[in-house]
mmCIF file of C-alpha atoms in Angstrom:
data_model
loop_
_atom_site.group_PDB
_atom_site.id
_atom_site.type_symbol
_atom_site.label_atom_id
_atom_site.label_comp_id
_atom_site.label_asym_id
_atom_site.label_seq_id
_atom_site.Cartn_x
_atom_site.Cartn_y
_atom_site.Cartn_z
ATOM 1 C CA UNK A 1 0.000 0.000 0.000
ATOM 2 C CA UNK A 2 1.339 3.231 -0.897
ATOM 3 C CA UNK A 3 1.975 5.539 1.951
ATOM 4 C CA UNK A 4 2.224 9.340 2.828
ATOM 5 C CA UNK A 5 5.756 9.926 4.546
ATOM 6 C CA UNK A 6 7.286 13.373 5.780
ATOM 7 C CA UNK A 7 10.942 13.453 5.911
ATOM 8 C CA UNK A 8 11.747 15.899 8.388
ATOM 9 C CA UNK A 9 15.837 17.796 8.152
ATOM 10 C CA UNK A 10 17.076 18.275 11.544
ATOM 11 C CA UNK A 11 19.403 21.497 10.101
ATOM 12 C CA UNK A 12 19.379 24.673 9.773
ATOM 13 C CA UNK A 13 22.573 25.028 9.110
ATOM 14 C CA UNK A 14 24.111 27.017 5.424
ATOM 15 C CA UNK A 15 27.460 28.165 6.262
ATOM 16 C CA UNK A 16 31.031 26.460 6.718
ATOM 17 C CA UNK A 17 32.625 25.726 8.475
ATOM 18 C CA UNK A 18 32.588 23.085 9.414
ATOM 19 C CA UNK A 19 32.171 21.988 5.584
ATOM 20 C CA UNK A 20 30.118 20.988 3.754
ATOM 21 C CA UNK A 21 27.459 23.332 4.564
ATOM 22 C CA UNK A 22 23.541 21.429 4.446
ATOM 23 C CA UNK A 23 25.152 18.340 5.002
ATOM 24 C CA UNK A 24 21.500 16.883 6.242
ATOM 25 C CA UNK A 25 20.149 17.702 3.004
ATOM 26 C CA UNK A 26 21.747 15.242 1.189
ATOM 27 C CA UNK A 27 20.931 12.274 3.500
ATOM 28 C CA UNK A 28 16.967 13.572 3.814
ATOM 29 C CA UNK A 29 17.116 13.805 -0.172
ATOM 30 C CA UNK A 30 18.383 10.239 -0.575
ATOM 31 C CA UNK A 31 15.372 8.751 2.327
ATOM 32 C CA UNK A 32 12.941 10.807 -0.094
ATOM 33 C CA UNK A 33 14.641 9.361 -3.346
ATOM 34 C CA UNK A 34 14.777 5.669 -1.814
ATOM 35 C CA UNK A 35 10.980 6.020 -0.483
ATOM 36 C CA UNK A 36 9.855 6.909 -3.908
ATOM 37 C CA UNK A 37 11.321 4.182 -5.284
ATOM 38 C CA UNK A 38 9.023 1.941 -2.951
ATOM 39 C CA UNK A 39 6.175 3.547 -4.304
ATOM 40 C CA UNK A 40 5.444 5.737 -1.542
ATOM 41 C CA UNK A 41 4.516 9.482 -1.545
ATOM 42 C CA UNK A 42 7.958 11.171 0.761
ATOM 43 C CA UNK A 43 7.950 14.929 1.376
ATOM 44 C CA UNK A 44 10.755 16.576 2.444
ATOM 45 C CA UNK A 45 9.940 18.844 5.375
ATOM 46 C CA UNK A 46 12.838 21.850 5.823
ATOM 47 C CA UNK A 47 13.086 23.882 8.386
ATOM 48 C CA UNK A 48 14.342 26.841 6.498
ATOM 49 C CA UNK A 49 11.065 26.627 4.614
ATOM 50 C CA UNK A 50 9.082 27.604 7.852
ATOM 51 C CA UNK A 51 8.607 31.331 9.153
ATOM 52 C CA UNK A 52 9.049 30.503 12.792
ATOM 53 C CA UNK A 53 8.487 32.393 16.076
ATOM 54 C CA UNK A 54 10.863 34.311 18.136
ATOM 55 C CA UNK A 55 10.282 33.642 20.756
ATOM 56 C CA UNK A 56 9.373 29.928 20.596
ATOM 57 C CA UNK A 57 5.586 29.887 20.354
ATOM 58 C CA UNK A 58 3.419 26.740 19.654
ATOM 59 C CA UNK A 59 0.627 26.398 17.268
ATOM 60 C CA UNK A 60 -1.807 25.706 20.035
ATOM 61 C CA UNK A 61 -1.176 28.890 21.776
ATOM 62 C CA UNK A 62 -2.109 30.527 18.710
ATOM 63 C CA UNK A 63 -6.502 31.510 18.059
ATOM 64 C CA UNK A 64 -6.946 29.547 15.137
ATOM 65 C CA UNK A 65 -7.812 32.619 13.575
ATOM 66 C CA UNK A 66 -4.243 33.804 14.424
ATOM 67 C CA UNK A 67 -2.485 30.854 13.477
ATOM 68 C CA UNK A 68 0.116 30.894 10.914
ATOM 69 C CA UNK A 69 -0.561 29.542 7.804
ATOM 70 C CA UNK A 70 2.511 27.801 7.414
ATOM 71 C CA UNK A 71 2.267 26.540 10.500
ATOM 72 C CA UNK A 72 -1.267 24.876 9.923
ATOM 73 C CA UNK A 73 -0.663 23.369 6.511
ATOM 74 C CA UNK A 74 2.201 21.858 8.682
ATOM 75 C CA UNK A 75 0.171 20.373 11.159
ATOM 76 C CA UNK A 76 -2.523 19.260 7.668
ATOM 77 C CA UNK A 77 0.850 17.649 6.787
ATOM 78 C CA UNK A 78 1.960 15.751 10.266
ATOM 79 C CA UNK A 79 -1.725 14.505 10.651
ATOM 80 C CA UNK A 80 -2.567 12.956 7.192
ATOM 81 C CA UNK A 81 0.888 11.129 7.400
ATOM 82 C CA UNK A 82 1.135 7.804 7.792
ATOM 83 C CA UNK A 83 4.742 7.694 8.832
ATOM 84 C CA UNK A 84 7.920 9.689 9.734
ATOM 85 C CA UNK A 85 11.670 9.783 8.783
ATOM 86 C CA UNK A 86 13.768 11.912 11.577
ATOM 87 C CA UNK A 87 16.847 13.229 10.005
ATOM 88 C CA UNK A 88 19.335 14.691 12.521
ATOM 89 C CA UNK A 89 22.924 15.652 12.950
ATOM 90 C CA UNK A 90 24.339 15.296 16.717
ATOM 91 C CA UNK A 91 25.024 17.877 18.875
ATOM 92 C CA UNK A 92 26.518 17.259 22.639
ATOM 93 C CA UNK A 93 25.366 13.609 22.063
ATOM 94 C CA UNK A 94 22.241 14.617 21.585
ATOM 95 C CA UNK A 95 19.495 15.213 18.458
ATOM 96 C CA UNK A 96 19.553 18.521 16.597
ATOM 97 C CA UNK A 97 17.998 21.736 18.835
ATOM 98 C CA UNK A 98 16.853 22.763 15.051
ATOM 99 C CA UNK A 99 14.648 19.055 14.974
ATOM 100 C CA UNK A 100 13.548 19.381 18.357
ATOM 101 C CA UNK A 101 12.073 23.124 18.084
ATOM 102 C CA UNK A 102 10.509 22.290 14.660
ATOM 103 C CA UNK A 103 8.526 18.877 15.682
ATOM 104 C CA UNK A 104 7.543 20.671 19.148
ATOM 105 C CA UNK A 105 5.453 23.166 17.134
ATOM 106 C CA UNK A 106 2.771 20.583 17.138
ATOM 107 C CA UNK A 107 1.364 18.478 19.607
ATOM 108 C CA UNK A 108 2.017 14.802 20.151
ATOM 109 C CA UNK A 109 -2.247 14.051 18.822
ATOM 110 C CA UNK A 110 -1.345 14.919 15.574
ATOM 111 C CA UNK A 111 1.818 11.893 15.466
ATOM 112 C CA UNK A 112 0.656 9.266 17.781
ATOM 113 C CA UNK A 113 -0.392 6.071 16.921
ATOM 114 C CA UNK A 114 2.309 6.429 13.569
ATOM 115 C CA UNK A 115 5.679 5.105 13.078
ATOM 116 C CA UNK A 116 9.261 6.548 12.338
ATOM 117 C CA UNK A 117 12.201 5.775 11.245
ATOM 118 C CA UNK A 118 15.510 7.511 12.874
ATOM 119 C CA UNK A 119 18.364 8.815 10.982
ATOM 120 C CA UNK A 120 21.331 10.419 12.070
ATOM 121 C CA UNK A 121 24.411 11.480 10.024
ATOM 122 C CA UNK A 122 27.942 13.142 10.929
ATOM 123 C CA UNK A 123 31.034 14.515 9.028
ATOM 124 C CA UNK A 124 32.996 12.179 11.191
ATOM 125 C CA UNK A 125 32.922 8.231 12.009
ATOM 126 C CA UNK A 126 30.445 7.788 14.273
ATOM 127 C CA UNK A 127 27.533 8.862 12.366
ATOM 128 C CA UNK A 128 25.646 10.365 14.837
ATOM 129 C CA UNK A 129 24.449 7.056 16.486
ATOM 130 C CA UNK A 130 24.374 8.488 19.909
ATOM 131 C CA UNK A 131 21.882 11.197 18.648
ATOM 132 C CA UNK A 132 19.866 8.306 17.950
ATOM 133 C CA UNK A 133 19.668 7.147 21.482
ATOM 134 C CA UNK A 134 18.064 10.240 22.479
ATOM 135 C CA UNK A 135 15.840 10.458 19.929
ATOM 136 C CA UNK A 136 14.171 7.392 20.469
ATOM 137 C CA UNK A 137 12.677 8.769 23.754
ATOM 138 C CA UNK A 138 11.551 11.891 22.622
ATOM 139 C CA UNK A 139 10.072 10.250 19.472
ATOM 140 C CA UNK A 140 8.070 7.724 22.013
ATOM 141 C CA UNK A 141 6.930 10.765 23.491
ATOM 142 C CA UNK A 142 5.559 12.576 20.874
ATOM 143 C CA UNK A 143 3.360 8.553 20.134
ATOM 144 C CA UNK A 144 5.155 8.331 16.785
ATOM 145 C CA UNK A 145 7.583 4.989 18.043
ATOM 146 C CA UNK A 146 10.733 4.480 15.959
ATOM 147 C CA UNK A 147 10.913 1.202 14.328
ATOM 148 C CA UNK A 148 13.519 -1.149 15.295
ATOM 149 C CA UNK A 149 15.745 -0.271 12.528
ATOM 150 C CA UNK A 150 17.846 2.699 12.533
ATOM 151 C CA UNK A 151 19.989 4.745 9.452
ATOM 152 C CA UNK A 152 23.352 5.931 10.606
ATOM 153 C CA UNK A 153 25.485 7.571 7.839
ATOM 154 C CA UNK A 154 29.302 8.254 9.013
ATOM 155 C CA UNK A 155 31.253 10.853 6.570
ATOM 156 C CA UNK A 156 27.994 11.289 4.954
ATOM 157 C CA UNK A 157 29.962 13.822 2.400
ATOM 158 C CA UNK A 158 31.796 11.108 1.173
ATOM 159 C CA UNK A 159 29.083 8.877 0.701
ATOM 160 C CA UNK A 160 26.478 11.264 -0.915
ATOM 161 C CA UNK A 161 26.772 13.937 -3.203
ATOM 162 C CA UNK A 162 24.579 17.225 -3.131
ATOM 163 C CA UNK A 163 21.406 15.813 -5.007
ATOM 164 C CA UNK A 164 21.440 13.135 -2.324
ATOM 165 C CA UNK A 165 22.504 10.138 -4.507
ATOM 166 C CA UNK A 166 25.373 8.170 -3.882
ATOM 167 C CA UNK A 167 29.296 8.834 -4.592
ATOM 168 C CA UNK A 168 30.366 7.233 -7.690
ATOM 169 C CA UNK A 169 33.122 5.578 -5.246
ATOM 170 C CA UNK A 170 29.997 3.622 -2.872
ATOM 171 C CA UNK A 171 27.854 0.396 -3.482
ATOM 172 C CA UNK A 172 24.385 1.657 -3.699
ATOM 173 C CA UNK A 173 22.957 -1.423 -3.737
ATOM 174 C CA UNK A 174 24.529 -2.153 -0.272
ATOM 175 C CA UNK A 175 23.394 1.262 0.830
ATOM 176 C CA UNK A 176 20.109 0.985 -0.589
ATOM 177 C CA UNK A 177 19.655 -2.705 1.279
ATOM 178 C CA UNK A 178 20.928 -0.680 4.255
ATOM 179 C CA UNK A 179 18.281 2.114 4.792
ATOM 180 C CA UNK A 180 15.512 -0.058 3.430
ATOM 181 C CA UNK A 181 15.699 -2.483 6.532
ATOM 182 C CA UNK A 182 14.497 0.442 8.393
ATOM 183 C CA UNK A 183 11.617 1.796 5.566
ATOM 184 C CA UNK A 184 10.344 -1.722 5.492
ATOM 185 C CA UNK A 185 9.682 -1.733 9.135
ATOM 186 C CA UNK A 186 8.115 1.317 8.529
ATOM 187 C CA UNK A 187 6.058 0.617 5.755
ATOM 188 C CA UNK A 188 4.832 -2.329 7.769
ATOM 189 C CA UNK A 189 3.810 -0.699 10.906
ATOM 190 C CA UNK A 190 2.689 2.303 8.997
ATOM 191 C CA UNK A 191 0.175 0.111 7.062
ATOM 192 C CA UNK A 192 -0.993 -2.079 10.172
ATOM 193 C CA UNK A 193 -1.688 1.268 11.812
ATOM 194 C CA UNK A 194 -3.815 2.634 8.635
ATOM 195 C CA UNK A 195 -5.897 -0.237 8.255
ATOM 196 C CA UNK A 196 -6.799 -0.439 11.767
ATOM 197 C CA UNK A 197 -7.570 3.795 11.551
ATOM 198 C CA UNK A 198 -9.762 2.439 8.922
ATOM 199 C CA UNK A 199 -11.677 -0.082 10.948
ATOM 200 C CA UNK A 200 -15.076 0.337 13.104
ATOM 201 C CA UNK A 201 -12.575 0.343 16.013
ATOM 202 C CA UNK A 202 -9.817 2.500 14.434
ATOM 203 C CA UNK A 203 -10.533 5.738 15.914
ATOM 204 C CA UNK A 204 -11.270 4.642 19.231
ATOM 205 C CA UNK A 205 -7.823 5.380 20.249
ATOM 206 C CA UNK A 206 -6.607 5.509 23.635
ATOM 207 C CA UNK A 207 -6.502 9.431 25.314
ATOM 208 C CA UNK A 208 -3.568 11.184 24.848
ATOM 209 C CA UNK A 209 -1.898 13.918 27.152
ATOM 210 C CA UNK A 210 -3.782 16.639 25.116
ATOM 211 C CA UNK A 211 -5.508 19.059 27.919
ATOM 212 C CA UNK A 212 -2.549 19.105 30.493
ATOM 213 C CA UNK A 213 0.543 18.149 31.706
ATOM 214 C CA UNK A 214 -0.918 16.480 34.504
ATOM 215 C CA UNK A 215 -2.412 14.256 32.876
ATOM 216 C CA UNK A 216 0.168 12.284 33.463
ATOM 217 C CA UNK A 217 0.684 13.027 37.191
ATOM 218 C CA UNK A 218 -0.160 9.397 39.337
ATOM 219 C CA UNK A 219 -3.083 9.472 41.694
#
């Protein structure tokens, strides 16, 4: 079944150094290229492309009739999905700030009950795998679980070039077996979790913290 899946950059990033500059770019451009291939609908979701408040401000602090329009054809976007790929450099062991302030725009209603994939990239040789760690608990938070499967690309310059397919030096059929371990697992949760949506029972989901943080307070 063909799916709907954003492909979120974790950069905001355009000068050097270090070099290259939009390094992220290339690796979200080869998950959209590779999920296309599948047969699935992949949009690329930049944060450079979105006008966003300074201070940090929420869509749902905004009236609706206040809202930014970006910012709600964003949210359209996140809710009609079907699944996620998180694309993220590391920073301090941790996932990009520019990831985390983008996806916490939104509340965790519009992702839940979806899956995601994680992907994490560096200049260097570790490819960002600790990232990764973190980001499978704020992921979990926001109800879109990662799959089991995760993408780690080490010297990601070196392996992709700026259109976000492979150098002529790499085995793209290795790389392609690679990442599609973890889009399988995606596709597969993401179409259990559609056909159940579609069922009598589908949107009988289970409450999520929508009203208030204490909501999840014990008794």
């Amino acid at each position: 079944m063909a799916l709907k899946i954003l492909v979120f950059l974790g950069s905001v990033r355009t000068r050097t150094p270090p070099a290259p500059a939009r390094l992220g770019e290339r690796v979200a451009r080869c998950c959209v290229a590779l999920l296309e291939e599948s047969g699935h609908e992949a949009v690329l979701i930049d944060p450079l492309d979105y006008a966003l408040a300074d201070p940090f401000k929420p869509l749902f602090s905004y009236a609706q009739r206040n809202a930014p329009p970006d910012l709600l054809n964003l949210a359209q976007q996140i809710e009609a999905a079907d699944g996620y790929v998180m694309v993220s450099p590391e920073y301090n062991h941790s996932m990009s700030p520019a990831l985390a302030n983008l996806l916490n725009h939104f509340g965790s209603s519009l992702y839940s009950y979806k899956p995601s994939v994680i992907a994490t990239y560096s200049a260097g040789q570790w490819g960002g795998v600790r990232a990764a760690v973190n980001m499978r608990t704020f992921l979990s938070e926001l109800g879109c679980l990662p799959v089991s499967a995760m993408i780690h690309v080490p010297r990601a310059q070196e392996v992709l070039n700026e259109g976000g397919g492979y150098a002529s030096n790499q085995d793209a059929r290795e790389w392609d077996v690679y990442l599609g371990r973890a889009f399988e697992q995606l596709a597969w949760w993401a179409n259990a979790a559609r056909r159940y949506h579609e069922c009598e029972d589908g949107e009988k989901r289970p409450g999520a913290f929508t009203c208030s943080p204490s909501q999840r307070n014990a008794p």
